[in-house]
Coordinates of N, CA and C in Angstrom, one line a residue:
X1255 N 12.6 32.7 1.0 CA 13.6 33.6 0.5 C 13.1 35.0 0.4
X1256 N 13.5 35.8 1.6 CA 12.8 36.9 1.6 C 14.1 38.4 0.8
X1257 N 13.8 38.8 -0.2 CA 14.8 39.8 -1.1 C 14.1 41.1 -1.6
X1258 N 12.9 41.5 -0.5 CA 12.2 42.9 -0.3 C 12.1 43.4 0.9
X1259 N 12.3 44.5 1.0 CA 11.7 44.9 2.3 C 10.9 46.7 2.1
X1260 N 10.0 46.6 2.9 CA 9.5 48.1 3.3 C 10.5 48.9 3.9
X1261 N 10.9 50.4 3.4 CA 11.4 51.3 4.2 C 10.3 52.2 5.0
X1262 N 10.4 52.5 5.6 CA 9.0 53.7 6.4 C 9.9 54.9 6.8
X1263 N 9.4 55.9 6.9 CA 9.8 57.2 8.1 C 8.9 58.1 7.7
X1264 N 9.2 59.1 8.3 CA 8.3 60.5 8.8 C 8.7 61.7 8.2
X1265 N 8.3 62.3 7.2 CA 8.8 64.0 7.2 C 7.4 64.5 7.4
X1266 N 8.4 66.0 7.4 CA 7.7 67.2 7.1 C 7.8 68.5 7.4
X1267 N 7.5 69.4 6.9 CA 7.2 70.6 6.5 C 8.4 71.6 7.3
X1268 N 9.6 71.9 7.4 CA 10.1 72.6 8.5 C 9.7 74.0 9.1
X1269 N 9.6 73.8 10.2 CA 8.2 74.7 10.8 C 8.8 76.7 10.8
X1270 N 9.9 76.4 10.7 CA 10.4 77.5 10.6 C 11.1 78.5 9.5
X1271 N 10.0 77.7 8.5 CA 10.2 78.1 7.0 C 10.8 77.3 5.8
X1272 N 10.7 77.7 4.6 CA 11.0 76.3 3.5 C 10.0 76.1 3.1
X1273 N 9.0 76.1 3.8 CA 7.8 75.7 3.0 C 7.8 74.1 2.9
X1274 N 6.9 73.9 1.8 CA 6.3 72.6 1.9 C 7.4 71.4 1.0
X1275 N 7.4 70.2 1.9 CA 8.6 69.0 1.7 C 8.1 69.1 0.2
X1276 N 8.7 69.2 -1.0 CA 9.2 69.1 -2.4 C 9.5 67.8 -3.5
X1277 N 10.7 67.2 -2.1 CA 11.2 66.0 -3.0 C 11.4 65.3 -1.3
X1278 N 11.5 63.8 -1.8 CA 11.5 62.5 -1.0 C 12.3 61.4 -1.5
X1279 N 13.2 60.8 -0.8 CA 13.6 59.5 -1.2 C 14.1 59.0 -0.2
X1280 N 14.6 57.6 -0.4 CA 15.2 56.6 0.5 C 16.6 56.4 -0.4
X1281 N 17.3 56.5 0.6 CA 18.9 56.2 -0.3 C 19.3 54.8 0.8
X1282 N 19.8 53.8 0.0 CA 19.6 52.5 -0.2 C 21.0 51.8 -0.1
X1283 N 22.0 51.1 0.4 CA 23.0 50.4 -0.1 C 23.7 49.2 1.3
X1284 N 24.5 48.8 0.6 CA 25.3 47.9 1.3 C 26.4 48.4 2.6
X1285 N 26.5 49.7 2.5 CA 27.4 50.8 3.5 C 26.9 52.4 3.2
X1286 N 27.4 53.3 3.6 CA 27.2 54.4 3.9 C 27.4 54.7 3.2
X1287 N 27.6 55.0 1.7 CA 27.5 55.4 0.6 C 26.5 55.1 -0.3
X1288 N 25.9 54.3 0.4 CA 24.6 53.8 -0.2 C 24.6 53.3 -1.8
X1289 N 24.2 54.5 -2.6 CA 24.5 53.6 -4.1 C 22.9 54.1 -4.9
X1290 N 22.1 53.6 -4.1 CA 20.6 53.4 -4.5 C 19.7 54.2 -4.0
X1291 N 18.9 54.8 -5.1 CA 17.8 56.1 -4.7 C 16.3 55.4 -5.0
X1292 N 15.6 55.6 -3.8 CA 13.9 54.7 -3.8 C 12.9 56.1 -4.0
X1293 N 12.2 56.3 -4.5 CA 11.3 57.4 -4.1 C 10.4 57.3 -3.2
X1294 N 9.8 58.2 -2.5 CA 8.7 57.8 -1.3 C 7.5 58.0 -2.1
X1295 N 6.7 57.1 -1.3 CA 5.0 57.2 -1.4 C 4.6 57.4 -0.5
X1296 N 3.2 58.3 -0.2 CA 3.1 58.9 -1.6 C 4.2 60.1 -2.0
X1297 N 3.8 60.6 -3.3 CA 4.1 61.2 -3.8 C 4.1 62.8 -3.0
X1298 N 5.6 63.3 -3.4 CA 5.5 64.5 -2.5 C 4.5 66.1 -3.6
X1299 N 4.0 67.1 -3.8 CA 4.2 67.6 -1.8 C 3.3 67.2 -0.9
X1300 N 4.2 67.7 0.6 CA 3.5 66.9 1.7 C 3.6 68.3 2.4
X1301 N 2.3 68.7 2.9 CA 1.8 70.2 3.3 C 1.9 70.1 4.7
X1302 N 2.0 68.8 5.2 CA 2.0 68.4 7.3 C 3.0 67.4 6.8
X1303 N 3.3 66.8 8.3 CA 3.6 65.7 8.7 C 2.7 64.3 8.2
X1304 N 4.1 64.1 7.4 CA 3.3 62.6 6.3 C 4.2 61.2 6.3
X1305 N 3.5 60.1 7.1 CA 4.4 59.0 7.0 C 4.6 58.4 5.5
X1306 N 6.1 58.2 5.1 CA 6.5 57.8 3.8 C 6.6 56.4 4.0
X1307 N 6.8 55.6 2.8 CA 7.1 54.2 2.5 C 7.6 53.9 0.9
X1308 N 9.0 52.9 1.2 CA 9.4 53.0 -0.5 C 9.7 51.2 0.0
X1309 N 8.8 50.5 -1.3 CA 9.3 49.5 -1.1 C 10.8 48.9 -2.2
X1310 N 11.6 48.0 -1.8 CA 12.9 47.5 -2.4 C 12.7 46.5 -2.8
X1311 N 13.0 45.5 -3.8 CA 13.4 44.5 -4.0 C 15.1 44.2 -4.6
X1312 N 15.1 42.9 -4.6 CA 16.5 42.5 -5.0 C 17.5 42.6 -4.4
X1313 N 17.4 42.2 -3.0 CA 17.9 42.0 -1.6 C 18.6 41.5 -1.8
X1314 N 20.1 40.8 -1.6 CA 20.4 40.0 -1.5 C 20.1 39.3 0.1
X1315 N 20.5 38.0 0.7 CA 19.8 37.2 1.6 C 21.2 37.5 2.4
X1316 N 21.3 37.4 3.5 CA 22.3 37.6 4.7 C 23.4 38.7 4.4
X1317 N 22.2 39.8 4.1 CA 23.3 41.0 3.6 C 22.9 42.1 5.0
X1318 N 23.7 43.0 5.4 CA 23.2 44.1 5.8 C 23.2 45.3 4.7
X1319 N 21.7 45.9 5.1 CA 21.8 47.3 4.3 C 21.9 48.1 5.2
X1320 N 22.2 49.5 4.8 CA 21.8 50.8 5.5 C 21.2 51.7 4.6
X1321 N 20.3 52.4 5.1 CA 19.1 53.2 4.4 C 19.3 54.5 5.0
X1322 N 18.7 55.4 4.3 CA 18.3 57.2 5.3 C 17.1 57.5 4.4
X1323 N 16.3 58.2 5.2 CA 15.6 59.0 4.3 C 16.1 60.8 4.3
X1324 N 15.5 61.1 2.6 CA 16.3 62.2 2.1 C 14.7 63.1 2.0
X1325 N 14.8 64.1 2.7 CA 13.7 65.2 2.3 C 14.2 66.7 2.2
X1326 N 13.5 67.0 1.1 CA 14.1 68.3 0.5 C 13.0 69.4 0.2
X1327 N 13.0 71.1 0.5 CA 11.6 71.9 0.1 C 13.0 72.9 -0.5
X1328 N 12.1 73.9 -0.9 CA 12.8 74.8 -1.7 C 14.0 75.7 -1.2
X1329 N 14.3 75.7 0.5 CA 15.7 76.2 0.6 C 16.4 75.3 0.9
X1330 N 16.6 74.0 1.5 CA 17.7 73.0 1.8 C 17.3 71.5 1.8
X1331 N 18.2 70.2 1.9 CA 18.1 68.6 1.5 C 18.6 68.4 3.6
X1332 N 17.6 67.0 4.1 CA 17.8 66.9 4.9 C 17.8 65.4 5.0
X1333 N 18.8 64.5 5.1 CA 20.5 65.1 5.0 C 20.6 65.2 3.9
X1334 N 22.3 66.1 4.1 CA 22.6 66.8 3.1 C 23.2 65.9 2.1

């Protein structure tokens, strides 16, 4: 009965200003509205290109989810 899973992805730093990624998370749900905020590890800030990871539990079993990851520095949230 598997009711965890790893999320993974990649930010970082937008090269054309912003400065350094700030805030991180995985937004989590049953549809596109998701519902659920995971924070990334590690822990932001991330000064380069840094692979994240947020683990879930309390999966339900023959569900689909959909996930995104959320990264944010001091002028804008990607996605919004």
């Amino acid at each position: 009965s598997h009711t965890g899973a790893t999320l993974t992805g990649q930010v970082a730093p937008d090269p054309t200003g912003g400065g350094d990624v700030t805030g991180c998370h995985f937004d989590i749900g049953t549809d596109t509205s998701y519902g659920t905020e995971v924070p990334c590890q590690p822990a932001t800030p991330y000064t380069s290109s840094t692979a994240v990871t947020a683990d879930v539990s309390g999966l339900a079993m023959e569900t689909t989810y959909h996930y995104r990851l959320v990264a944010s520095n001091s002028v804008d949230s990607n996605p919004p």
